Amino acid sequence: MSTLHAAALHSVGLHPAALHSVGLDSAGLTVDLALAGLTVGSAAALSGIGLVVCHRATGVLNLAQGAQAMLVAYLLRDLVVERQWPVWPAVACCLLLVAPALGVLLDVLVYRPLQRRGAGAAETMVAGLGVFVLLIGVVVLVWGAAPVGGAPSPFGGGPLVLPGGHTLRPDTVAQLAAILVLALTVGATTRFTPFGLRLRAVVDDRRLAELAGVDADRVSAAGWAFGSFTAGLVGIALAPYLLLDPYGLPLLVMETMAVAVAARLRSIPVAVVTGLGLGVLQAELTRFRPAGQLLPLVQAVQANLFVVALLVAALLAGPGLTGGRGGVDVPPARARGGRGGRAARAVCLVLLLLPLGFRGNDLRGALLVPALALVLLSIVVVTGYGGQISLGQAGYAGLGALGTALLMSGRVPGLPALPAAPALLFAVLVTAPLGLLTGWPAIRRRGLALALVTFAVGTTLSRFVFQQPYATTGLVLDRPAFLAGDRAFYLAELLLLGLGAAVVRALHGGRTGRALSALRDHEPGAAAAGVNVPGLKLFAFVAGAALAALGGGLMGMAGRAFDPAAFDPVRGLLWFAAVVVAGADSALAAVLAAALITGLDAGTVAGVSAVAVGALAAAIGRLPGGLAGLATAGAARAGAPPPTPPPPPSSAGPTGRLTPAGRRVRALIAARRASGGQAGP
């Protein structure tokens, strides 16, 4: 059971472990559980209102809402607990000043350049993920990565006693009141005010609204300010029930995105009803405690109902779900080669060979670079080459590591305990077909719809497999005997990375690679040209799953243990943002991104890598093509000779340095002059 849900049960006087002893037909228990569920459901409904309003005002699904909620919750705790502010002035400062200012700042610095450039959905999503990662890094740098408790609640006093002896926390009453006020205010504003008319005009057609004199930037800024305000409200509402965790709280709020997706990012009433309904249903499910092997699975469903709801809502929403205003699925490819390509290859080679001179902990930390590079190479294949946004590759990496550990531990029925190398190979072969979990929904989805499905799949794997004791206890994960030393294992990793990069390079340069490029650049055009689009998408996801599983297995062997936190969905978002920033359409980007993340984590304090990657991803509006595109453009400018104006026609002799086509054009001009035609070139 999740910490949040257990705390909600305690808030109405129920102990989770004692629920099975209460009669299942008890009407009183049903009411108490429903009241407990309203605590979680009201927070989810607030989250849904903010997401819907922000999307209706800006056309963007605020993927960073969870990180904004976390930042406000941490700030409120710091002001009240550490700096001894009174609660209500601190709440007013956080909700009325900091949160709206953060929203306006994000609009001006991050999203407005993207809108003015007409960026596609993918670049907008990458910017949102960059903000998400950046804010997490800032919180880790300022307040540390360790969970902290004691977040204050604005509403003190005991619970309210209802008829029948049932109780309800004042926090829940305040949240329900806030839902009612916000829903009515938004509805009245959008329907009966001039601002609502301008808002609808901007949402329908931003350029046409601007031509009609509407200040679209002001409308967007108001939408972002309101969205950030509601995100802060969600953070303050959830914080008293939780240990504040810079990774857990943002992911928890991101899971409530199921509410907005179920409302198709349009209907506030649907979002409110869905949020409250899921909260109540999650509480009521705690009554069911089957005996035997089903108990852990049922408890996992109870604790992660919003994850299941997000997956179902994203699948049911289908390809019609939008976020952003069109465009291709990935940032445009940049030409490689020349000085920029040679310099990038040289840098990658140096980064990979440099650890061979390390010893001790430095060499041990460097073992993650080739393994992580293989995982990131899977993102290059799926996203950079195939144009399909996948936010769940960390899940497949975790399956590779967990599968290797299960096979080595003899935990797979019908198979004996396998040595390390065969176990890794078998885990990769088994994980590869599981790429269909995201490949099959990708057949009919693109952009935001596909991103949400893949994120939900990765989160489901993390919550239902990696974090469950029945799957991860008693595991053995070690290296082959002949690769027990760190240096020998690193050389083996380099060999596997080289093989993986060679296969990917050959794939990209062959017929399949050309088909993938066509699919990425224009899917309808590729289908019209005879490309088997469904089969090609499935192939990209299966190949990506295999590469991610190989890298994940090596990551587990490097640490000699299976660590569920290493494959957390939030970490997967960081990996995706890093690859796009480095240049998603280049295999070298996987190596550069892996070295950047690992090096910053090892050589600096925690949070620096997230801040660096997040800041670069948030600035994608000013760095189209990522760092690789910037380096290529810089190399092209440095290597190009200064332009010189062509000599006038009269000064050029008949044997000037012209191509045969140029000489024919010159002769035609001379003939026209002789016949009295125009003399201009």
XYZ file of C-alpha atoms in Angstrom:
681
model
C 0.000 0.000 0.000
C 1.313 3.438 -0.873
C 2.404 5.782 1.911
C -0.124 8.383 0.814
C -3.043 5.962 0.840
C -2.076 4.477 4.219
C -1.907 7.975 5.692
C -5.329 8.781 4.262
C -6.784 5.708 5.991
C -5.197 6.729 9.288
C -6.764 10.177 8.875
C -10.228 8.687 9.375
C -9.196 6.326 12.150
C -8.617 3.163 10.081
C -5.532 0.995 10.303
C -4.717 -0.698 6.951
C -3.590 -3.952 8.557
C -6.872 -4.270 10.444
C -9.198 -3.886 7.484
C -9.425 -7.615 6.793
C -10.879 -8.201 10.240
C -13.852 -5.901 9.583
C -16.985 -7.306 8.036
C -17.124 -6.740 4.281
C -20.843 -5.877 4.435
C -20.324 -3.089 6.944
C -21.972 0.090 5.682
C -20.001 2.122 8.194
C -16.711 0.841 6.839
C -17.802 1.695 3.303
C -18.495 5.289 4.308
C -15.226 5.628 6.233
C -13.215 4.283 3.310
C -15.008 6.626 0.906
C -14.172 9.595 3.123
C -10.526 8.494 3.245
C -10.510 8.162 -0.538
C -11.757 11.730 -0.918
C -8.451 12.936 0.542
C -6.473 11.443 -2.326
C -9.202 11.932 -4.924
C -9.590 15.639 -4.232
C -5.858 16.193 -4.729
C -6.073 14.292 -8.032
C -9.087 16.392 -9.061
C -7.168 19.604 -8.323
C -4.313 18.291 -10.445
C -6.737 17.524 -13.268
C -8.258 21.025 -13.150
C -4.820 22.613 -13.452
C -3.772 20.388 -16.334
C -7.006 20.940 -18.273
C -7.020 24.720 -17.819
C -3.325 25.021 -18.715
C -3.825 22.912 -21.841
C -6.907 24.873 -22.896
C -5.009 28.146 -22.530
C -1.681 27.107 -24.045
C -2.190 23.884 -26.002
C 0.506 22.221 -23.872
C 0.147 19.349 -21.393
C 2.196 20.470 -18.392
C 4.425 17.444 -17.853
C 6.325 19.337 -15.163
C 3.315 19.758 -12.879
C 4.551 17.145 -10.410
C 7.912 18.859 -10.069
C 6.224 22.232 -9.568
C 4.042 20.725 -6.825
C 7.124 19.237 -5.162
C 9.016 22.551 -5.265
C 6.151 24.446 -3.624
C 5.732 21.729 -0.959
C 9.452 21.852 -0.110
C 9.395 25.650 0.007
C 6.388 25.696 2.346
C 8.067 23.229 4.705
C 11.270 25.271 4.658
C 9.444 28.513 5.459
C 7.349 27.038 8.285
C 9.614 24.386 9.823
C 13.092 25.788 9.217
C 12.479 29.555 9.141
C 9.581 29.602 11.619
C 7.118 31.526 9.454
C 3.449 31.420 10.459
C 1.614 28.867 8.353
C -0.865 31.081 6.527
C 1.610 33.815 5.449
C 3.871 31.029 4.168
C 0.965 29.460 2.267
C 0.044 32.827 0.765
C 3.645 33.439 -0.291
C 3.932 30.025 -1.935
C 0.545 29.972 -3.675
C -0.009 33.608 -4.569
C 3.549 34.720 -5.337
C 6.023 31.906 -5.970
C 3.822 29.427 -7.853
C 2.259 31.909 -10.349
C 5.620 33.613 -10.877
C 7.171 30.233 -11.668
C 4.449 29.573 -14.238
C 4.951 32.931 -15.955
C 8.718 32.412 -15.928
C 8.349 29.024 -17.622
C 6.071 30.551 -20.246
C 8.469 33.386 -21.066
C 11.738 31.439 -20.995
C 10.721 27.958 -22.175
C 7.431 27.690 -24.012
C 7.019 31.056 -25.736
C 10.132 30.593 -27.945
C 8.781 27.186 -28.963
C 5.373 28.612 -29.859
C 6.856 31.441 -31.897
C 9.054 29.013 -33.801
C 6.086 26.715 -34.489
C 7.791 23.783 -32.767
C 6.180 20.366 -32.879
C 4.733 18.300 -30.072
C 7.983 16.453 -29.412
C 10.109 19.528 -28.765
C 7.386 20.896 -26.493
C 7.317 17.613 -24.565
C 11.102 17.547 -24.299
C 11.017 21.083 -22.903
C 8.408 20.006 -20.356
C 10.510 17.024 -19.338
C 13.493 19.348 -19.097
C 11.618 21.568 -16.651
C 10.569 18.457 -14.706
C 14.150 17.222 -14.410
C 15.546 20.708 -13.761
C 13.228 21.373 -10.821
C 14.046 17.977 -9.298
C 17.740 18.796 -9.551
C 17.211 22.205 -7.946
C 15.349 20.647 -5.002
C 18.075 18.027 -4.536
C 20.765 20.718 -4.590
C 18.942 22.978 -2.114
C 17.280 20.506 0.269
C 19.054 17.206 -0.409
C 17.885 13.874 -1.775
C 16.912 12.256 1.532
C 13.173 12.155 2.280
C 12.044 14.589 4.957
C 8.854 14.762 6.998
C 6.979 17.321 9.008
C 5.336 19.204 6.145
C 2.764 21.543 7.703
C -0.963 21.501 7.083
C -2.711 24.887 6.841
C -5.693 23.448 8.680
C -5.068 22.434 12.257
C -7.442 20.977 14.790
C -9.114 17.630 14.998
C -11.247 15.946 12.362
C -14.809 16.991 11.716
C -17.416 14.610 13.140
C -20.210 13.808 10.689
C -23.596 12.193 11.375
C -23.201 8.518 12.173
C -19.870 9.024 13.923
C -17.845 9.318 10.695
C -14.944 11.771 10.565
C -13.464 13.957 7.867
C -10.215 15.895 7.969
C -10.394 19.690 7.592
C -7.803 19.398 4.796
C -10.174 17.279 2.752
C -13.036 19.734 3.287
C -10.792 22.590 2.143
C -9.720 20.650 -0.941
C -13.311 19.878 -1.881
C -14.216 23.540 -1.418
C -11.243 24.559 -3.569
C -12.387 22.170 -6.307
C -15.865 23.686 -6.295
C -14.606 27.275 -6.305
C -12.016 26.693 -9.022
C -14.390 24.749 -11.263
C -17.108 27.406 -11.000
C -14.631 30.259 -11.457
C -13.034 28.715 -14.531
C -16.412 27.870 -16.037
C -17.786 31.377 -15.475
C -14.601 33.034 -16.734
C -14.407 31.043 -19.960
C -18.124 31.428 -20.769
C -19.133 34.900 -19.660
C -16.080 37.189 -19.740
C -14.093 38.893 -22.517
C -10.994 37.053 -21.326
C -12.796 33.756 -21.854
C -13.594 34.780 -25.414
C -9.941 35.623 -26.055
C -8.930 32.343 -24.448
C -11.166 30.319 -26.766
C -9.864 32.273 -29.753
C -6.231 31.550 -28.862
C -6.949 27.865 -28.322
C -8.808 27.538 -31.632
C -6.183 29.347 -33.752
C -3.380 31.304 -32.099
C -2.169 33.035 -35.279
C -5.654 34.083 -36.328
C -6.347 35.379 -32.813
C -3.166 37.461 -32.919
C -4.217 38.926 -36.275
C -7.517 39.888 -34.641
C -5.643 41.856 -31.985
C -5.656 39.291 -29.156
C -2.557 39.324 -26.962
C -1.907 35.576 -27.112
C 1.200 35.875 -24.947
C -0.828 37.354 -22.112
C -3.412 34.596 -22.402
C -0.706 31.923 -22.313
C 0.995 33.576 -19.333
C -2.320 33.576 -17.447
C -2.809 29.888 -18.272
C 0.662 28.971 -17.033
C 0.230 31.055 -13.882
C -3.043 29.274 -13.085
C -1.581 25.861 -13.873
C 1.390 26.510 -11.610
C -0.944 27.787 -8.873
C -2.969 24.570 -8.934
C 0.250 22.519 -8.989
C 1.336 24.292 -5.809
C -2.092 23.649 -4.326
C -1.699 19.928 -5.047
C 1.751 19.882 -3.459
C 0.523 21.619 -0.303
C -2.481 19.273 -0.143
C -0.408 16.088 -0.412
C 2.665 17.095 1.602
C 1.208 16.556 5.125
C 0.517 12.888 4.291
C 3.965 12.098 2.906
C 7.654 12.058 3.496
C 8.775 14.674 0.996
C 10.911 12.931 -1.608
C 12.334 14.785 -4.641
C 11.704 11.719 -6.798
C 8.602 10.150 -5.268
C 6.291 13.178 -4.993
C 6.717 14.368 -8.617
C 6.049 10.858 -9.892
C 2.994 10.553 -7.651
C 1.521 13.784 -9.036
C 2.434 12.764 -12.574
C 0.383 9.595 -12.110
C -2.694 11.729 -11.435
C -2.367 12.847 -15.051
C -4.764 9.957 -15.649
C -7.532 12.308 -14.521
C -6.801 14.892 -17.226
C -6.241 12.233 -19.894
C -9.602 10.640 -19.065
C -11.132 14.100 -19.564
C -9.302 14.293 -22.930
C -7.697 17.528 -21.676
C -10.992 19.370 -22.210
C -13.688 18.739 -19.599
C -13.219 19.972 -16.028
C -16.328 18.150 -14.710
C -15.059 14.844 -16.106
C -11.642 15.460 -14.547
C -13.196 16.202 -11.144
C -15.501 13.181 -11.195
C -12.687 10.899 -12.372
C -10.283 12.110 -9.687
C -12.759 11.744 -6.853
C -13.982 8.393 -8.192
C -10.477 6.928 -8.453
C -9.625 8.105 -4.945
C -12.742 6.502 -3.471
C -12.260 3.311 -5.498
C -8.652 3.001 -4.347
C -9.805 3.242 -0.739
C -12.623 0.734 -1.179
C -10.278 -1.808 -2.761
C -8.399 -2.102 0.524
C -11.274 -4.218 1.821
C -10.265 -7.097 -0.430
C -7.391 -9.163 0.970
C -7.307 -12.542 -0.774
C -5.176 -15.268 0.714
C -2.204 -16.896 -0.961
C -0.204 -15.715 -3.938
C -2.806 -13.189 -5.113
C -2.398 -10.916 -2.090
C 0.794 -9.093 -3.250
C -0.683 -8.492 -6.706
C -3.973 -7.178 -5.316
C -2.102 -4.908 -2.908
C -0.010 -3.606 -5.804
C -3.180 -2.754 -7.742
C -4.663 -1.056 -4.683
C -1.586 1.082 -4.126
C -1.050 1.947 -7.805
C -4.572 2.376 -9.113
C -3.716 5.748 -10.655
C -0.905 4.116 -12.657
C -3.335 1.543 -14.019
C -5.833 4.310 -14.743
C -3.201 6.316 -16.637
C -2.354 3.318 -18.819
C -6.017 2.562 -19.528
C -6.893 6.225 -20.152
C -3.951 6.703 -22.532
C -4.892 3.560 -24.462
C -8.569 4.515 -24.661
C -7.789 8.120 -25.597
C -6.207 6.815 -28.786
C -4.442 8.879 -31.426
C -6.836 11.800 -30.993
C -5.090 12.966 -27.816
C -3.007 16.022 -28.637
C -0.521 18.183 -26.850
C 1.111 21.051 -28.634
C 0.219 22.262 -32.092
C 1.300 19.670 -34.543
C 4.698 18.979 -35.937
C 6.827 15.895 -36.247
C 7.411 13.537 -33.372
C 11.099 14.309 -32.869
C 13.242 17.381 -33.379
C 14.503 17.607 -36.937
C 17.602 15.670 -37.856
C 20.834 17.482 -38.419
C 23.374 16.605 -41.022
C 26.349 14.722 -39.613
C 29.859 14.343 -40.853
C 32.594 16.840 -41.601
C 34.505 18.455 -38.787
C 31.608 18.196 -36.322
C 31.203 14.449 -36.827
C 34.928 13.731 -36.594
C 35.253 15.830 -33.447
C 32.291 14.045 -31.828
C 33.782 10.620 -32.616
C 37.133 11.690 -31.178
C 35.502 12.982 -27.987
C 33.518 9.739 -27.556
C 36.644 7.650 -28.049
C 38.546 9.641 -25.439
C 35.661 9.426 -22.959
C 35.453 5.649 -23.330
C 39.202 4.952 -23.175
C 39.993 7.378 -20.359
C 38.608 5.122 -17.559
C 41.151 2.434 -18.465
C 43.622 4.554 -16.529
C 41.375 4.756 -13.463
C 41.604 2.632 -10.338
C 39.433 1.744 -7.383
C 36.172 3.594 -6.980
C 36.815 5.793 -10.009
C 36.998 2.762 -12.317
C 34.048 1.144 -10.554
C 31.937 4.246 -11.141
C 32.945 4.353 -14.806
C 31.525 0.864 -15.358
C 28.105 2.467 -15.758
C 29.092 4.511 -18.813
C 29.117 1.764 -21.503
C 26.127 0.010 -19.922
C 24.073 3.197 -19.783
C 25.209 4.084 -23.313
C 23.607 0.852 -24.557
C 20.346 1.771 -22.834
C 20.449 5.245 -24.347
C 21.257 3.724 -27.726
C 17.820 2.129 -27.578
C 16.310 5.632 -27.344
C 18.325 6.661 -30.394
C 16.871 3.745 -32.390
C 13.265 4.238 -31.276
C 13.113 8.030 -31.086
C 16.021 9.408 -33.101
C 15.784 7.010 -36.042
C 12.164 5.879 -35.881
C 10.527 9.092 -34.693
C 8.534 7.353 -31.929
C 8.619 9.002 -28.517
C 9.283 6.371 -25.853
C 9.489 7.332 -22.192
C 9.541 3.770 -20.890
C 12.969 2.458 -21.886
C 14.050 2.345 -18.230
C 11.446 -0.381 -17.762
C 13.044 -2.600 -20.399
C 16.492 -1.946 -18.937
C 15.136 -3.055 -15.573
C 13.654 -6.192 -17.129
C 17.080 -7.055 -18.540
C 18.715 -6.674 -15.126
C 15.935 -8.467 -13.251
C 15.735 -11.272 -15.824
C 19.471 -11.852 -15.576
C 19.257 -11.978 -11.779
C 16.290 -14.380 -11.817
C 18.039 -16.726 -14.249
C 21.278 -16.668 -12.261
C 19.325 -17.325 -9.054
C 17.440 -20.304 -10.449
C 14.120 -18.543 -9.849
C 12.666 -19.293 -13.293
C 10.483 -22.441 -13.176
C 11.835 -25.288 -15.259
C 15.328 -23.843 -15.611
C 18.403 -24.410 -13.454
C 20.564 -21.559 -12.240
C 22.497 -20.261 -15.263
C 25.967 -18.718 -15.432
C 26.148 -14.964 -15.900
C 26.793 -14.773 -19.653
C 24.021 -17.208 -20.744
C 21.648 -15.587 -18.245
C 22.284 -12.145 -19.744
C 21.827 -13.426 -23.289
C 18.621 -15.261 -22.409
C 17.250 -12.209 -20.562
C 17.846 -10.045 -23.641
C 16.135 -12.577 -25.916
C 13.128 -12.771 -23.603
C 12.850 -8.992 -23.113
C 13.063 -8.123 -26.819
C 9.570 -9.429 -27.710
C 8.184 -7.545 -24.720
C 8.924 -4.403 -26.715
C 5.547 -5.129 -28.272
C 4.016 -3.784 -25.032
C 4.829 -0.304 -26.327
C 5.262 -1.149 -30.006
C 1.723 -2.395 -30.490
C 0.031 0.776 -29.121
C 2.479 2.806 -31.242
C 0.903 1.519 -34.466
C -1.959 3.989 -34.174
C -0.435 6.627 -31.886
C 2.084 9.410 -32.143
C 3.283 12.348 -30.092
C 1.678 12.887 -26.720
C -0.612 9.843 -26.886
C 2.342 7.529 -27.475
C 4.491 9.275 -24.865
C 1.845 8.767 -22.193
C 1.361 5.097 -23.094
C 5.084 4.367 -22.954
C 5.485 6.270 -19.673
C 2.562 4.348 -18.185
C 4.064 1.025 -19.312
C 7.428 1.902 -17.767
C 5.798 3.036 -14.522
C 3.668 -0.121 -14.417
C 6.765 -2.294 -14.749
C 8.472 -0.362 -11.959
C 5.535 -0.507 -9.548
C 4.232 -4.011 -10.288
C 7.518 -5.845 -10.886
C 10.659 -4.065 -9.731
C 9.300 -2.857 -6.394
C 7.518 -6.064 -5.395
C 9.283 -8.303 -2.842
C 7.903 -11.481 -4.425
C 9.908 -10.705 -7.580
C 13.099 -9.222 -6.188
C 13.985 -11.011 -2.917
C 16.773 -13.576 -2.736
C 18.401 -12.631 -6.051
C 21.971 -13.330 -7.108
C 23.544 -11.064 -9.720
C 27.270 -11.232 -10.385
C 29.768 -11.123 -13.235
C 31.286 -14.076 -15.080
C 34.343 -15.472 -13.289
C 36.725 -14.456 -16.066
C 35.378 -10.858 -15.880
C 35.402 -10.494 -12.101
C 37.926 -7.638 -12.216
C 36.646 -4.151 -12.918
C 39.091 -3.513 -15.778
C 38.297 -6.785 -17.532
C 34.574 -6.177 -17.152
C 34.940 -2.638 -18.515
C 36.748 -3.974 -21.599
C 33.932 -6.478 -22.123
C 31.408 -3.645 -21.839
C 33.328 -1.648 -24.438
C 33.269 -4.640 -26.773
C 29.505 -5.056 -26.401
C 28.954 -1.326 -26.821
C 31.058 -1.371 -29.976
C 29.056 -4.273 -31.364
C 25.792 -2.554 -30.499
C 26.895 0.721 -32.081
C 28.094 -1.099 -35.207
C 24.762 -2.886 -35.581
C 22.851 0.351 -35.083
C 25.072 2.180 -37.554
C 24.619 -0.563 -40.152
C 20.884 -0.514 -39.500
C 20.719 3.235 -39.997
C 22.703 3.162 -43.214
C 20.783 0.300 -44.806
C 17.374 -0.043 -46.377
C 15.675 -0.383 -43.000
C 17.381 2.796 -41.817
C 16.109 4.723 -44.839
C 12.610 3.435 -44.136
C 12.936 4.500 -40.477
C 14.055 7.968 -41.581
C 11.064 8.231 -43.876
C 8.803 7.126 -41.039
C 10.328 9.741 -38.740
C 10.126 12.590 -41.231
C 6.611 11.978 -42.564
C 4.638 8.903 -41.573
C 1.777 9.307 -44.124
C 4.300 9.872 -46.908
C 6.259 6.789 -45.867
C 3.073 4.704 -45.940
C 2.178 6.088 -49.364
C 5.659 5.136 -50.613
C 5.075 1.500 -49.673
C 6.778 1.393 -46.263
C 5.257 -1.182 -43.910
C 4.651 1.362 -41.152
C 3.137 -0.986 -38.513
C 5.852 -3.608 -38.980
C 8.593 -0.982 -38.911
C 7.300 0.523 -35.662
C 7.179 -2.897 -34.039
C 10.710 -3.618 -35.229
C 12.002 -0.335 -33.743
C 10.472 -1.028 -30.338
C 11.636 -4.659 -30.267
C 15.186 -3.661 -31.222
C 15.088 -0.863 -28.637
C 13.899 -3.262 -25.935
C 16.761 -5.657 -26.719
C 19.387 -2.900 -26.501
C 17.897 -1.529 -23.280
C 17.793 -5.018 -21.731
C 21.446 -5.598 -22.629
C 22.468 -2.297 -21.064
C 20.312 -2.906 -18.000
C 21.812 -6.362 -17.469
C 25.309 -4.887 -17.645
C 24.306 -2.170 -15.173
C 23.196 -4.849 -12.722
C 26.406 -6.841 -13.201
C 28.488 -3.704 -12.723
C 26.949 -3.178 -9.298
C 26.598 -6.923 -8.578
C 22.990 -6.387 -7.449
C 19.561 -5.560 -8.767
C 18.625 -2.038 -7.677
C 15.008 -1.049 -8.476
C 15.862 2.630 -7.969
C 18.307 2.475 -10.884
C 15.355 1.901 -13.243
C 12.903 4.335 -11.702
C 10.548 6.036 -14.225
C 11.876 9.466 -13.239
C 15.382 8.305 -14.115
C 14.030 7.146 -17.479
C 12.732 10.666 -18.137
C 16.203 12.038 -17.369
C 17.726 9.571 -19.842
C 15.296 10.524 -22.583
C 15.918 14.244 -22.095
C 19.697 13.705 -22.109
C 19.614 11.818 -25.416
C 17.459 14.449 -27.110
C 19.710 17.211 -25.802
C 22.813 15.422 -27.090
C 21.195 14.846 -30.503
C 18.637 12.061 -30.727
C 19.428 11.113 -34.327
C 23.083 10.271 -33.631
C 24.418 7.089 -32.039
C 27.278 9.155 -30.641
C 24.694 11.032 -28.575
C 24.133 7.912 -26.474
C 27.797 7.812 -25.453
C 27.998 11.554 -24.820
C 24.802 11.544 -22.744
C 25.895 8.503 -20.706
C 29.276 10.060 -19.977
C 27.652 13.383 -19.059
C 25.168 11.853 -16.611
C 27.624 9.411 -15.023
C 30.456 11.915 -14.833
C 28.359 14.629 -13.227
C 26.835 12.189 -10.736
C 30.260 10.856 -9.752
C 32.256 14.078 -9.818
C 29.804 16.545 -8.303
C 27.097 16.659 -5.670
C 23.739 15.006 -6.216
C 21.388 16.953 -8.436
C 23.949 18.606 -10.711
C 23.367 16.182 -13.587
C 19.601 16.721 -13.375
C 20.065 20.503 -13.363
C 22.442 20.407 -16.342
C 20.327 18.053 -18.460
C 17.095 19.746 -17.434
C 18.354 23.230 -18.266
C 19.553 22.121 -21.703
C 16.308 20.279 -22.423
C 14.216 23.242 -21.282
C 16.201 25.407 -23.712
C 15.460 23.107 -26.657
C 13.499 25.963 -28.217
C 16.787 27.779 -28.702
C 18.813 24.629 -29.497
C 16.937 22.804 -32.289
C 18.687 19.513 -32.912
C 20.323 19.568 -29.468
C 24.013 19.964 -28.763
C 24.911 17.895 -31.815
C 23.006 20.276 -34.057
C 24.718 23.234 -32.393
C 28.165 21.640 -32.832
C 27.468 20.766 -36.468
C 26.295 24.284 -37.238
C 29.341 25.750 -35.500
C 31.724 23.470 -37.386
C 30.043 24.352 -40.650
C 30.421 28.057 -39.953
C 34.069 27.611 -38.928
C 34.965 25.537 -41.979
C 33.103 27.497 -44.646
C 35.124 30.093 -46.601
C 33.862 33.654 -46.384
C 31.377 34.374 -49.155
C 32.732 36.469 -52.010
C 30.536 38.279 -54.505
C 30.666 36.909 -58.066
C 32.542 39.019 -60.608
C 30.466 41.112 -62.956
C 29.598 39.392 -66.255
C 31.707 41.770 -68.301
C 34.914 40.887 -66.422
C 34.633 37.143 -66.807
C 36.510 35.633 -69.702
C 35.147 32.821 -71.870
C 37.310 30.294 -70.056
C 36.381 31.318 -66.486
C 35.987 28.686 -63.769
C 32.481 27.625 -64.668
C 30.835 24.239 -64.964
C 29.620 23.146 -68.402
C 26.093 24.126 -67.363
C 27.359 27.537 -66.306
C 29.120 28.060 -69.639
C 25.901 27.221 -71.491
C 23.988 29.766 -69.400
C 26.679 32.338 -70.101
C 26.483 31.678 -73.819
C 22.704 32.044 -73.682
C 23.045 35.423 -71.953
C 25.537 36.606 -74.568
C 23.218 35.508 -77.378
C 20.306 37.387 -75.828
C 22.435 40.522 -75.545
C 23.460 40.258 -79.185
C 19.830 39.924 -80.246
C 18.761 42.939 -78.197
C 17.304 41.057 -75.233
C 17.795 41.971 -71.625
C 21.399 42.183 -70.573
C 20.927 41.241 -66.916
C 22.491 37.966 -65.781
